Each structure stands twice: as structure tokens, then as C-alpha cells.
mmCIF file of N, CA and C in Angstrom:
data_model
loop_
_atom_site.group_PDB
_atom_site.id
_atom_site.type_symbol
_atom_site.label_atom_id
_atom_site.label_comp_id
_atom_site.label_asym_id
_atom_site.label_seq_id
_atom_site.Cartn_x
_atom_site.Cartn_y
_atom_site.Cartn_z
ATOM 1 N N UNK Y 1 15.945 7.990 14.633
ATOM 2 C CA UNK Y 1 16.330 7.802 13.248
ATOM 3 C C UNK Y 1 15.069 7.879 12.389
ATOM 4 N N UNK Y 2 15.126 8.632 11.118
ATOM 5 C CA UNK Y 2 14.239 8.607 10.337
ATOM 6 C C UNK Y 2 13.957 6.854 9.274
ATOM 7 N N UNK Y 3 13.214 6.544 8.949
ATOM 8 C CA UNK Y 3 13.363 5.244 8.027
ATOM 9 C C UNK Y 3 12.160 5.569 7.042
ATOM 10 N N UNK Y 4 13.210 5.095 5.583
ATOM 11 C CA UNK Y 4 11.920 5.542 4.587
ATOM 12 C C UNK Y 4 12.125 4.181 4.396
ATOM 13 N N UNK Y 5 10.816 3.313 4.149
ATOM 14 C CA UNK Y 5 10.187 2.294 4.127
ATOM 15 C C UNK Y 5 9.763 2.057 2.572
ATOM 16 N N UNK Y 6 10.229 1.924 1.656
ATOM 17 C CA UNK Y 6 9.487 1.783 -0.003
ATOM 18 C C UNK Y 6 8.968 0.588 -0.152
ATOM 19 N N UNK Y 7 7.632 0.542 -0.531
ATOM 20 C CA UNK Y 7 7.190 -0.337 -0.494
ATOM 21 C C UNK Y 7 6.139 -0.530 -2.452
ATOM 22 N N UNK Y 8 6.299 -2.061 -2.683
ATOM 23 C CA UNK Y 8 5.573 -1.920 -3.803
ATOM 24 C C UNK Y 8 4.872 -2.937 -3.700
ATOM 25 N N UNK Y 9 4.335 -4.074 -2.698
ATOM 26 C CA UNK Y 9 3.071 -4.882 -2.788
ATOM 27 C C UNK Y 9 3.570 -6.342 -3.245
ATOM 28 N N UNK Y 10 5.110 -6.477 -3.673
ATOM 29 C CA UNK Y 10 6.012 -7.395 -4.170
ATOM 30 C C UNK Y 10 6.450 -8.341 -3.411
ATOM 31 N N UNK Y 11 6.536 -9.130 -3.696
ATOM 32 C CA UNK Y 11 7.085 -10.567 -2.759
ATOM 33 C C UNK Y 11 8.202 -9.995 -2.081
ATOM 34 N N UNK Y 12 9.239 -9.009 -2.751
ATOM 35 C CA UNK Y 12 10.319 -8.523 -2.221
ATOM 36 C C UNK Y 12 10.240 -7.510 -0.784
ATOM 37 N N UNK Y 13 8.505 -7.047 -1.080
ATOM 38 C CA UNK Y 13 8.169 -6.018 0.109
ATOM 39 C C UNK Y 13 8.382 -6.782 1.130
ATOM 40 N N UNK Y 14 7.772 -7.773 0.678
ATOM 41 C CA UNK Y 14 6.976 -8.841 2.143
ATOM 42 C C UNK Y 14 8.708 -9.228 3.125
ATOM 43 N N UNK Y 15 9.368 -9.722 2.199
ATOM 44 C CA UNK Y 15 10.674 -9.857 2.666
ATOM 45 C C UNK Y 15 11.674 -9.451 3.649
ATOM 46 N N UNK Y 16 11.498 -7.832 2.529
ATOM 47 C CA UNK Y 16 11.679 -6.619 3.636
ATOM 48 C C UNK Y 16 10.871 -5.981 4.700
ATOM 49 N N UNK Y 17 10.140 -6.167 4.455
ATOM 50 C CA UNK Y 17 9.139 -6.120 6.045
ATOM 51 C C UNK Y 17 9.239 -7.532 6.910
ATOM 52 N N UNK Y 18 9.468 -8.524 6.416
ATOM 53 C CA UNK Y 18 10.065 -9.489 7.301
ATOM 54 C C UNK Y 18 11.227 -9.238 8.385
ATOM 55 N N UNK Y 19 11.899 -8.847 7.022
ATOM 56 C CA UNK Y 19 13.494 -8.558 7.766
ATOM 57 C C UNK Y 19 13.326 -7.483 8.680
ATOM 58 N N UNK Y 20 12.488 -6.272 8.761
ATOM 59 C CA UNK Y 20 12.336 -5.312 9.654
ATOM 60 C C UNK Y 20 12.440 -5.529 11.011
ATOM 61 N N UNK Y 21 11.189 -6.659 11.133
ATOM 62 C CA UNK Y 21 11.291 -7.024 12.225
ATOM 63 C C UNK Y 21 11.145 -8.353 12.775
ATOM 64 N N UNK Y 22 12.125 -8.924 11.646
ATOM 65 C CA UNK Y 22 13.127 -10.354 12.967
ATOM 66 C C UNK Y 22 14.664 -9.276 13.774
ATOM 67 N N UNK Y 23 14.605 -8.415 12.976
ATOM 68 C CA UNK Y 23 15.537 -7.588 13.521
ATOM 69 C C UNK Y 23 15.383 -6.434 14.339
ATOM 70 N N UNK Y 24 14.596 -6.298 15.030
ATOM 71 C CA UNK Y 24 13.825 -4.956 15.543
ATOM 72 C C UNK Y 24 15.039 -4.254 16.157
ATOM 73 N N UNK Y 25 15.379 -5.026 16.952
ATOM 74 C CA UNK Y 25 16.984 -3.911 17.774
ATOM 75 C C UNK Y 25 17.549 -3.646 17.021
ATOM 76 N N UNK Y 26 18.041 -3.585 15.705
ATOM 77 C CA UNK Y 26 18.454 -2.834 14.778
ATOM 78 C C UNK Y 26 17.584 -1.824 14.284
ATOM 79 N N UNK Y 27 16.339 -2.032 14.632
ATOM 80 C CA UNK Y 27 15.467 -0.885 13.954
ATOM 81 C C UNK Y 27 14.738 -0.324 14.947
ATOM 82 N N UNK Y 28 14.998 -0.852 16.400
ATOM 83 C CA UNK Y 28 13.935 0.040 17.231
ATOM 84 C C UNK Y 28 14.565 0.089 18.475
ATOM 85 N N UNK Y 29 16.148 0.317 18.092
ATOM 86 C CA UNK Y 29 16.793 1.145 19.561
ATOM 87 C C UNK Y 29 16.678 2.523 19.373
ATOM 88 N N UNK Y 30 15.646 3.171 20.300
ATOM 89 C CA UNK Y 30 15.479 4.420 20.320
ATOM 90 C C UNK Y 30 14.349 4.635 19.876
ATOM 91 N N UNK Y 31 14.061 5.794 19.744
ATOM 92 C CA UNK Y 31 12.466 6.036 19.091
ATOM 93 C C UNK Y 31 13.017 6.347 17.318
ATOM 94 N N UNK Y 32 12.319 5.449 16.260
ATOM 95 C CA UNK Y 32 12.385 5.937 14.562
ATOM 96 C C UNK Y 32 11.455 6.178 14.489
ATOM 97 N N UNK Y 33 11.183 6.682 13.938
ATOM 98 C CA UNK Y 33 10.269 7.715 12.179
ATOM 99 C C UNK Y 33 10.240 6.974 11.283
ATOM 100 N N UNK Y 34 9.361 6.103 10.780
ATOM 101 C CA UNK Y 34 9.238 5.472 9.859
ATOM 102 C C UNK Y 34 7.789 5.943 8.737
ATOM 103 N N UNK Y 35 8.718 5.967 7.788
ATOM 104 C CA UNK Y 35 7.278 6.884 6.922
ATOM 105 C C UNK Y 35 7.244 5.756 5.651
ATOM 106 N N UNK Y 36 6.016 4.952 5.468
ATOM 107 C CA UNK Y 36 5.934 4.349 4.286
ATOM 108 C C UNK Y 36 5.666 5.114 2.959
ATOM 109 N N UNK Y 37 6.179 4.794 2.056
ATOM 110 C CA UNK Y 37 5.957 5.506 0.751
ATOM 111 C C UNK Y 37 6.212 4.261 -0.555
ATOM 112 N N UNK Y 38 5.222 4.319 -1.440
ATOM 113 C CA UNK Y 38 5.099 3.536 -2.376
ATOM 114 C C UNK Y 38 4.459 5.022 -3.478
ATOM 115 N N UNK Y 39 4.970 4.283 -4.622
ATOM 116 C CA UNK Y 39 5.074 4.932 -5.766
ATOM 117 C C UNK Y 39 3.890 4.235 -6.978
ATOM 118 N N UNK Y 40 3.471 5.209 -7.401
ATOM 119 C CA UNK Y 40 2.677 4.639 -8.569
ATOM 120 C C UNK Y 40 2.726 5.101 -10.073
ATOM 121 N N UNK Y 41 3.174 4.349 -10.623
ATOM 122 C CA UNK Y 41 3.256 5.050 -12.046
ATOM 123 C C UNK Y 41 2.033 5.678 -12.838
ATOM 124 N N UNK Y 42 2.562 6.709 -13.535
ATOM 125 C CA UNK Y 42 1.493 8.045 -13.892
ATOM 126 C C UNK Y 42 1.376 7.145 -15.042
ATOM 127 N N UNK Y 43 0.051 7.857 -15.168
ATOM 128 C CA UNK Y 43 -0.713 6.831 -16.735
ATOM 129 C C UNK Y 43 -0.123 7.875 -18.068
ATOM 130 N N UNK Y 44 -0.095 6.974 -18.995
ATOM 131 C CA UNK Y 44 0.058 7.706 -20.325
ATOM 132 C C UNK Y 44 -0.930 9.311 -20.635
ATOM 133 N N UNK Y 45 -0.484 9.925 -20.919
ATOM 134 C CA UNK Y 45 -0.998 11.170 -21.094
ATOM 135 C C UNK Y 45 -2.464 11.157 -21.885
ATOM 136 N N UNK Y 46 -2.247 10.548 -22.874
ATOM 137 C CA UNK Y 46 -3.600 10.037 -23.449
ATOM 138 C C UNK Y 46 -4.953 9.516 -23.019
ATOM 139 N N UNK Y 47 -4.520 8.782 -22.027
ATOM 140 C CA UNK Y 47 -5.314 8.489 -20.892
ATOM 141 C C UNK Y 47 -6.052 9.235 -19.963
ATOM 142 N N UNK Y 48 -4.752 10.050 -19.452
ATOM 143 C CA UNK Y 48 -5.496 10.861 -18.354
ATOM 144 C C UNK Y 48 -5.973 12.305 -19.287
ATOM 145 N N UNK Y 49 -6.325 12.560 -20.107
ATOM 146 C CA UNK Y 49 -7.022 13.818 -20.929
ATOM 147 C C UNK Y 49 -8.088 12.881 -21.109
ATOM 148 N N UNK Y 50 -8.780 11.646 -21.419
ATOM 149 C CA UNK Y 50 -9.805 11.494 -20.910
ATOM 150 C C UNK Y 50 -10.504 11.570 -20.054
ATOM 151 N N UNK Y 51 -9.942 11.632 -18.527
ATOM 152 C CA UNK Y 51 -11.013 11.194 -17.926
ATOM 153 C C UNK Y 51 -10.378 12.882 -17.064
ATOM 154 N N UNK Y 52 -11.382 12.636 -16.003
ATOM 155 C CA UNK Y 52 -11.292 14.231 -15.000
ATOM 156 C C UNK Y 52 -10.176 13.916 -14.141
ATOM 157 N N UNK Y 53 -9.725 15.313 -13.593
ATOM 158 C CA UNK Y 53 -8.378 15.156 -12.314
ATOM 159 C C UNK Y 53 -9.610 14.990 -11.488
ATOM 160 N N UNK Y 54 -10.306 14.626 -10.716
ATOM 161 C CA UNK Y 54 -10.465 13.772 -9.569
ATOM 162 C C UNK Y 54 -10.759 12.542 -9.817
ATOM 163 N N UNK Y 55 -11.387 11.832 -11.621
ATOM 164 C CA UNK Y 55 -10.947 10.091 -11.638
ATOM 165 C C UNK Y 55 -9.836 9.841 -11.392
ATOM 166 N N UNK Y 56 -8.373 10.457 -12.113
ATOM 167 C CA UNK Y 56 -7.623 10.342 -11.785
ATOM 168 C C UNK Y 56 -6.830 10.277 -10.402
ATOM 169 N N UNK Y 57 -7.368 11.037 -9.635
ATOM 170 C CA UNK Y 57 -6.302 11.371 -8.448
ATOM 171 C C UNK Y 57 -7.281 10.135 -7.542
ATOM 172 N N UNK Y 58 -8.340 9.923 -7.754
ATOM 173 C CA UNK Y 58 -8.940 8.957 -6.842
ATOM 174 C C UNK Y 58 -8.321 7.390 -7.211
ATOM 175 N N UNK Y 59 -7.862 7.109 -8.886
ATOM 176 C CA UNK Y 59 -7.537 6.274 -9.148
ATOM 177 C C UNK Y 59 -5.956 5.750 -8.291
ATOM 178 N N UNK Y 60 -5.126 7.071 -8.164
ATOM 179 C CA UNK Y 60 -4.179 6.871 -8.121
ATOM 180 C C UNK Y 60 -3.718 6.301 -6.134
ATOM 181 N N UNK Y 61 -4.805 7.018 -5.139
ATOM 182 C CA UNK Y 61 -5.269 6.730 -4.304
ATOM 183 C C UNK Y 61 -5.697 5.450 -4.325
ATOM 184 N N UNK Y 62 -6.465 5.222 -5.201
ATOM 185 C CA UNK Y 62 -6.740 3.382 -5.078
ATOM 186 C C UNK Y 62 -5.894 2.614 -5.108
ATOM 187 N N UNK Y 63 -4.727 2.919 -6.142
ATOM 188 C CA UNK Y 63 -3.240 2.201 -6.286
ATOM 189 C C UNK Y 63 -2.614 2.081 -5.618
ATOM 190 N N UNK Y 64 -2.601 3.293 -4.607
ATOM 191 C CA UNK Y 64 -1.656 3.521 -3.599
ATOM 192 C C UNK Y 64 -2.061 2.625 -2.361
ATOM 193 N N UNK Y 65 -3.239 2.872 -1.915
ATOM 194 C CA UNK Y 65 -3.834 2.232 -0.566
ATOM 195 C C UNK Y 65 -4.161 0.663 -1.068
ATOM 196 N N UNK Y 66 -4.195 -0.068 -2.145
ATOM 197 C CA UNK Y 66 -3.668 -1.498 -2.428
ATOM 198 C C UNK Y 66 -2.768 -2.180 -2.330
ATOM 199 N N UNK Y 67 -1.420 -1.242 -2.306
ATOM 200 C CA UNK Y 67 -0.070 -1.515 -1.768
ATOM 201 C C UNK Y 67 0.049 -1.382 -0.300
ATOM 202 N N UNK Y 68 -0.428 -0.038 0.220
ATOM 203 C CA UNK Y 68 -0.025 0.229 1.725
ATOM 204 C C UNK Y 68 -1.054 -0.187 2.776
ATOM 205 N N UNK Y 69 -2.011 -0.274 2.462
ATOM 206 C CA UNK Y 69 -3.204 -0.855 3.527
ATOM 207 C C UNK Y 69 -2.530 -2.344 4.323
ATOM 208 N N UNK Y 70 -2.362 -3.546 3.470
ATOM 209 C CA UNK Y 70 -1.655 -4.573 4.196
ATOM 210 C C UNK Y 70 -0.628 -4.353 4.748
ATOM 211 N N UNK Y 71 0.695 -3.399 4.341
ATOM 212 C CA UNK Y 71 1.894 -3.082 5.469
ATOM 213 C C UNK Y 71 1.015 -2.351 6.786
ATOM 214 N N UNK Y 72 0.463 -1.627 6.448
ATOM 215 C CA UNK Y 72 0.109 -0.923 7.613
ATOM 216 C C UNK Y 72 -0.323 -2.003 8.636
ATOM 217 N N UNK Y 73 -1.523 -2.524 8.281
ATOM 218 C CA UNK Y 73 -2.067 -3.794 8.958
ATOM 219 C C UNK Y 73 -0.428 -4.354 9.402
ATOM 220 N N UNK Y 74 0.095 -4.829 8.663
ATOM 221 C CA UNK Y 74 1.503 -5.726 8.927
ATOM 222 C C UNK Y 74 2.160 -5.387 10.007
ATOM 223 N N UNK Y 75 2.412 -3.730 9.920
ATOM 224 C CA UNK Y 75 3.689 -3.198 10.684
ATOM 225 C C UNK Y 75 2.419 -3.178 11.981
ATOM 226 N N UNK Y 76 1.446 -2.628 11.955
ATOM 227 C CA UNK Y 76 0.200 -2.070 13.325
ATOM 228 C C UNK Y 76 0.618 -3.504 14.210
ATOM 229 N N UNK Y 77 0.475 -4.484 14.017
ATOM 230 C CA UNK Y 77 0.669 -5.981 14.652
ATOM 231 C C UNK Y 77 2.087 -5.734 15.809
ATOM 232 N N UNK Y 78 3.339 -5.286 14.888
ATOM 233 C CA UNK Y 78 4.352 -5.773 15.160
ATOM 234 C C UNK Y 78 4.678 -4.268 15.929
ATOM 235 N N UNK Y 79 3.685 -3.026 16.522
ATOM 236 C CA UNK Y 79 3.777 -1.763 17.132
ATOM 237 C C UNK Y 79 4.446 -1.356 16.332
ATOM 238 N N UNK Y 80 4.570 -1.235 15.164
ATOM 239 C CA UNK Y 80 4.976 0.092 14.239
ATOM 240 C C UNK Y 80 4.205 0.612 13.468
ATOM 241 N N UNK Y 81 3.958 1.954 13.640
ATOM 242 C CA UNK Y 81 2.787 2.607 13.159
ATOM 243 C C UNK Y 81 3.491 3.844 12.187
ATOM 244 N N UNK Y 82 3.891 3.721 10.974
ATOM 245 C CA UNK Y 82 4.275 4.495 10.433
ATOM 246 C C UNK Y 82 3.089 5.701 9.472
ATOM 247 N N UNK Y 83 3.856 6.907 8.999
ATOM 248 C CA UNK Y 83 2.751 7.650 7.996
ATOM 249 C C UNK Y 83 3.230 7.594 6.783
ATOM 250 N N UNK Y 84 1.849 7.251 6.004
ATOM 251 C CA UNK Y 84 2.248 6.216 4.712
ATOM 252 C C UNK Y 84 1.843 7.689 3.937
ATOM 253 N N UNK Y 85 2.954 7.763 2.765
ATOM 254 C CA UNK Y 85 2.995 8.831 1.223
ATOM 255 C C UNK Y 85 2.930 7.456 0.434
ATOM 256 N N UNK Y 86 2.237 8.816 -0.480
ATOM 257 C CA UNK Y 86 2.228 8.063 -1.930
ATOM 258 C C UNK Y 86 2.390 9.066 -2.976
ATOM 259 N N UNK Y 87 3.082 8.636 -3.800
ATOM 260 C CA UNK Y 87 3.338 9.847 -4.862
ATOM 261 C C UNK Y 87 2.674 9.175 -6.651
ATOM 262 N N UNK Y 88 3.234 9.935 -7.317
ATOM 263 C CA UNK Y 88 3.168 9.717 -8.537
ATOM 264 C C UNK Y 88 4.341 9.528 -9.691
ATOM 265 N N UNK Y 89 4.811 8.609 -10.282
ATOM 266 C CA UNK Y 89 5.982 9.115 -10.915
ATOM 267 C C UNK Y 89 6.603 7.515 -11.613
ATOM 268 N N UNK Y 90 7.752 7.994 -11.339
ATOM 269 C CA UNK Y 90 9.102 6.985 -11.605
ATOM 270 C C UNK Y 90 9.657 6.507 -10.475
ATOM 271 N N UNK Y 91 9.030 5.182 -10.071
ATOM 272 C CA UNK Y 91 9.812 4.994 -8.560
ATOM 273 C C UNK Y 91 11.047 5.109 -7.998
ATOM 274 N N UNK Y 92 11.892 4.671 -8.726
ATOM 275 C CA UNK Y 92 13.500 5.107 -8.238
ATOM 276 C C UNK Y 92 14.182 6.322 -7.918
ATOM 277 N N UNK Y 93 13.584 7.516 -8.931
ATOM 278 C CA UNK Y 93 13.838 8.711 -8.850
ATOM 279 C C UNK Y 93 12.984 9.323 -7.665
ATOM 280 N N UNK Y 94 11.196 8.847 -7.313
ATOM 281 C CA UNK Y 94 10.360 9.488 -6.722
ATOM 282 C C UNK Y 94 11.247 8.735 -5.188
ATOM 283 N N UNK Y 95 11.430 7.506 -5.126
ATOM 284 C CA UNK Y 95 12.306 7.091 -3.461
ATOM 285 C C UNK Y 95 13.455 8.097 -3.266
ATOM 286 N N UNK Y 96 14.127 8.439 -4.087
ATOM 287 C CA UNK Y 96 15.392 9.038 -3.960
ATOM 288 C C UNK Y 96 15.215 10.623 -3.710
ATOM 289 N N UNK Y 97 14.724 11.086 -4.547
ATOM 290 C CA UNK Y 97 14.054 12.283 -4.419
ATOM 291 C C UNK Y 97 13.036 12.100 -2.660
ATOM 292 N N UNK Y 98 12.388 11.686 -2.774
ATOM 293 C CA UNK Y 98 11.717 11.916 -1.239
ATOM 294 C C UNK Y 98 12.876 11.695 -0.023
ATOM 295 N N UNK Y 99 14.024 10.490 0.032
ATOM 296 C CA UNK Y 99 14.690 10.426 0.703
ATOM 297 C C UNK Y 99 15.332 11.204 0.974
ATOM 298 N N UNK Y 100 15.955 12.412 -0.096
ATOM 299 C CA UNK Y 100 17.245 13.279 0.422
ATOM 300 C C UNK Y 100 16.038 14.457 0.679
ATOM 301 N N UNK Y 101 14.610 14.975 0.589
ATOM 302 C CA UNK Y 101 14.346 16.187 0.571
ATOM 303 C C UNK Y 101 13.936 15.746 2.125
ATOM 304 N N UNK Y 102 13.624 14.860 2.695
ATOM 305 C CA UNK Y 102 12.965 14.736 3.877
ATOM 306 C C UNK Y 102 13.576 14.011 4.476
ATOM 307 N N UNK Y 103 14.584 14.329 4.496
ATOM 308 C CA UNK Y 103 15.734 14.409 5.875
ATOM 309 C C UNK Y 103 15.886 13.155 6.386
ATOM 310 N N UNK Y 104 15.861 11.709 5.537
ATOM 311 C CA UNK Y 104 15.786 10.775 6.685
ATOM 312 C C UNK Y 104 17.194 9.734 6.442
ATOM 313 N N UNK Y 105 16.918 9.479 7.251
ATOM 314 C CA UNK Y 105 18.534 8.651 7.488
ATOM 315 C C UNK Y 105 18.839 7.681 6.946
ATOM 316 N N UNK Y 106 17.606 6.536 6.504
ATOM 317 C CA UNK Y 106 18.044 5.433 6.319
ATOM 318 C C UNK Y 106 16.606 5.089 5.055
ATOM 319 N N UNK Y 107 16.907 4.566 3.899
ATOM 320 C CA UNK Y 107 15.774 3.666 2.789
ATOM 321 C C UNK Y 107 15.937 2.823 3.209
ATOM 322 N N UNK Y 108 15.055 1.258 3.455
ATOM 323 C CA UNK Y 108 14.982 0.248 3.499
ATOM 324 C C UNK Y 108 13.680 -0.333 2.636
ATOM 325 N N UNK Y 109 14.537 -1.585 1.269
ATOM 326 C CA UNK Y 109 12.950 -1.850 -0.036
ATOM 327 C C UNK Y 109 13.743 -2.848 -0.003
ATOM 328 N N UNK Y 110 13.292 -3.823 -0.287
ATOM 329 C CA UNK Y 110 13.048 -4.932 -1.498
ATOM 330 C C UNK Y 110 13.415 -4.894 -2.421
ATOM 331 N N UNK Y 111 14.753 -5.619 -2.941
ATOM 332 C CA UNK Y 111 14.927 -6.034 -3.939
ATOM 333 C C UNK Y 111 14.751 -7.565 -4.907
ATOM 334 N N UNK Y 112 14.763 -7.084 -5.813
ATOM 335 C CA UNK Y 112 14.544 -8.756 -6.737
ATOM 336 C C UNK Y 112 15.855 -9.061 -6.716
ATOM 337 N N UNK Y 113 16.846 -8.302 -6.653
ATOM 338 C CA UNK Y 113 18.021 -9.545 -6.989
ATOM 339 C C UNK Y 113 18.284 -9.664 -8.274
ATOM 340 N N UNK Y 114 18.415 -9.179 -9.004
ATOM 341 C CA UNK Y 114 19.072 -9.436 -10.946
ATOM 342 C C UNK Y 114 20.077 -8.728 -10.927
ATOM 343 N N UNK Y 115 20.917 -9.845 -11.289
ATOM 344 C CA UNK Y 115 22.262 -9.830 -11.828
ATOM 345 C C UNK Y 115 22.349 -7.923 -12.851
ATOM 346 N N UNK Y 116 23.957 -8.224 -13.109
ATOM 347 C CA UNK Y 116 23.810 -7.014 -13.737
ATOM 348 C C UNK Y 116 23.374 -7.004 -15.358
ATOM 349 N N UNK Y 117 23.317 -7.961 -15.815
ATOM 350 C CA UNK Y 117 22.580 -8.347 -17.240
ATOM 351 C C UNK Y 117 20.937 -7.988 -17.007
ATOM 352 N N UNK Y 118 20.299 -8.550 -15.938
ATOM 353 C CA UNK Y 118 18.830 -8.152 -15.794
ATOM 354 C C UNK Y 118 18.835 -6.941 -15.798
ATOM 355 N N UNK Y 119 19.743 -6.232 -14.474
ATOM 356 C CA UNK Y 119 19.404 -4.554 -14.232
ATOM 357 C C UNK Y 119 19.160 -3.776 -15.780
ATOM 358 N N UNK Y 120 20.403 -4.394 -16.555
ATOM 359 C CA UNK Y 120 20.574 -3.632 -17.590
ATOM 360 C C UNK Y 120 19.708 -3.890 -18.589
ATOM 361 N N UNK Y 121 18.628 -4.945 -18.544
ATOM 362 C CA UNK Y 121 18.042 -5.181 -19.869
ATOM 363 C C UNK Y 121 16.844 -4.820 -19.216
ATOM 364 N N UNK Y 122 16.312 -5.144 -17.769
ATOM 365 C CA UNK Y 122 15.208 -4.702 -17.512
ATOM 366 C C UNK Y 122 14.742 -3.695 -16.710
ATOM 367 N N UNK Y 123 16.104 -3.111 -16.273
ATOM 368 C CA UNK Y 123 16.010 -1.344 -15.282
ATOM 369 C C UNK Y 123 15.788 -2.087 -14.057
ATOM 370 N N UNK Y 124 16.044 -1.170 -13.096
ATOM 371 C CA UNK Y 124 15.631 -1.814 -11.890
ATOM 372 C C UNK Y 124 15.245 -0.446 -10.753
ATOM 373 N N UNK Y 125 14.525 -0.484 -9.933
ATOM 374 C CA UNK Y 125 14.596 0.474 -8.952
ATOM 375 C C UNK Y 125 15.286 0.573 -7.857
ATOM 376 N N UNK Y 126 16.385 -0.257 -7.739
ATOM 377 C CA UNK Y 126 17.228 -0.529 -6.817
ATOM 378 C C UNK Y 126 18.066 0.146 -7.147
ATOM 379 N N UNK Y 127 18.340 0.207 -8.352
ATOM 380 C CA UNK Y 127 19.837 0.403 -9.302
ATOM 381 C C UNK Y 127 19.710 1.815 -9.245
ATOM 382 N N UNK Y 128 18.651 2.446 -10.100
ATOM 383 C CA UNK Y 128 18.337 3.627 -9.914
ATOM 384 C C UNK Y 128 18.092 4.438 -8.162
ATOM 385 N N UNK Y 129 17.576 3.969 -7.323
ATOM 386 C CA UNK Y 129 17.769 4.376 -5.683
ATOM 387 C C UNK Y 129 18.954 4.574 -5.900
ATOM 388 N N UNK Y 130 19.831 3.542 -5.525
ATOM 389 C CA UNK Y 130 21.143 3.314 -5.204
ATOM 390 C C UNK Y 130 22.362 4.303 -6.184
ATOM 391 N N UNK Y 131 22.008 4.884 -7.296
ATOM 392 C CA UNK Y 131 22.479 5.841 -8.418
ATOM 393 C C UNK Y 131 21.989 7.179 -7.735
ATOM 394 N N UNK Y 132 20.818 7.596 -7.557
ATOM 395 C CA UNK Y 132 20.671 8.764 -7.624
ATOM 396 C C UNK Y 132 20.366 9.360 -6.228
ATOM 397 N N UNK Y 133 20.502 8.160 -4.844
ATOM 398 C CA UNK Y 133 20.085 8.503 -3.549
ATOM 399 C C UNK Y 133 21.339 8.557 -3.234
ATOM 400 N N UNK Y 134 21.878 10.223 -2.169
ATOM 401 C CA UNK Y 134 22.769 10.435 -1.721
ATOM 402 C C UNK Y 134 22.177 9.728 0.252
ATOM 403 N N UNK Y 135 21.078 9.040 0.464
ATOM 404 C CA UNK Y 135 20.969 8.887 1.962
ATOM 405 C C UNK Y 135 21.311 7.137 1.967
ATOM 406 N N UNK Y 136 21.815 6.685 2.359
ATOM 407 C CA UNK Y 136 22.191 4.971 2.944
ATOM 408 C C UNK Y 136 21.160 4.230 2.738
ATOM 409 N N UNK Y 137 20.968 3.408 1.545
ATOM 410 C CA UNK Y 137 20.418 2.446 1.106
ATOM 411 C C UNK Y 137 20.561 0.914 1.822
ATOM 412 N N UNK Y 138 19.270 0.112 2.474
ATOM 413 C CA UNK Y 138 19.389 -1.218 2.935
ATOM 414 C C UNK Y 138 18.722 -2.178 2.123
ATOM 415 N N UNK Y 139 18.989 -2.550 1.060
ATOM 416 C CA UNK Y 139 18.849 -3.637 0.272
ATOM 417 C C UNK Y 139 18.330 -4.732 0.626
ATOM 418 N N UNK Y 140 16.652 -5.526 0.712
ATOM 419 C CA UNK Y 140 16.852 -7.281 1.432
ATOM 420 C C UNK Y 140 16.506 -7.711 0.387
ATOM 421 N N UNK Y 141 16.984 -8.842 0.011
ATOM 422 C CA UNK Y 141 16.788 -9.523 -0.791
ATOM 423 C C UNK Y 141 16.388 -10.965 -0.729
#
């Protein structure tokens, strides 16, 4: 089984990487594919016409490996050694979008949990996954 792993550095990550593996026979009958991917939001345009595309792309690398360096460490402990992406974007759309182009079977993120008054006043990336991902969403909360 493929497993896309979204991760954002959030109390909610930690959760869901909890839940991964108090449950491992749900997640490790057989050999999976687990590919971490965390998302980083692109800076205002204004911004990045200051500075050069390699401050930038190094910046965005820094963002990225601040989030995924401790899962890795996390999952390496517990023998799961996944290959960590990082993109650029809108996280909900960039999880969803990576999930259906790369073939994998199953998202598993962290959610906060807000009611549908929060989703709606403060967006959520769950809401959006779960809207625009045609692959099986696992929600921990």
C-alpha cells in the first residue's frame, strides 16, 4: 500500500504519527510506501522579487526540513523510513493534488477538529483534502 503521510510540525502531526504506530498492523501488514510530504506556503510576490531564486528555494528547504527532520527521526525509531517531498503552495490543494497524481492509496494528517462554524470562518486543510481528494482520507484527531 502506498501512504501519503501530511505532515505540518502541529500538535495534530504528533497525534497522527502517534496513531500510526500504536496501530502498526493496520499500517504494516505487508510491505507500504510511505512518502512524507509537508507543504509550505509561497511568500507574497513582493517578497520574493526581492530577494534571488536560490534565497528563496533555500528558504523554502529550510521550512520544509523544520517540519520533516523530527518525523523522520520519529518514524527511523519506530522502522519506518519513509521519502519525505516538500512542495510549495496551498496545502490542501498541494496534499490532494500529490495524492491522486502519485498513485497512492491512502492520506493519513492531523486534524484540529473545528466544528463546521470554525472550518467555515477559518478554512481548514482537512476540509479542503477531503473536498478536492478523490484517494481515502484518514483523519486523527
Amino acid at each position: 500500500m502506498k501512504v501519503l503521510l501530511a505532515v505540518d510540525g502541529s500538535p495534530y502531526t504528533k497525534k497522527m504519527l502517534a496513531y500510526l504506530v500504536e496501530n502498526r498492523e493496520m499500517f504494516m501488514s505487508g510491505r507500504n510506501d510511505y512518502v512524507l510530504l509537508t507543504v509550505v506556503p509561497q511568500l507574497p510576490n513582493r517578497a520574493t522579487s526581492a530577494i534571488s531564486k536560490e534565497v528563496l528555494l533555500q528558504y523554502y528547504a529550510e521550512e520544509s526540513a523544520k517540519v520533516t527532520d523530527p518525523v523522520v527521526k520519529f518514524l527511523a525509531m519506530h522502522d519506518i523510513h519513509p521519502r519525505v517531498v516538500g512542495k510549495v503552495g496551498t496545502p490542501g490543494s498541494i496534499i490532494a493534488q500529490v495524492a491522486q497524481e502519485g498513485d497512492f492509496h491512502l492520506v493519513v494528517m492531523g486534524s484540529h477538529g473545528y466544528g463546521a462554524l470554525g472550518s467555515l470562518v477559518m478554512g481548514s486543510v482537512a476540509t479542503k483534502v477531503l473536498a478536492e481528494c478523490t484517494v481515502p482520507v484518514l483523519l486523527v484527531r
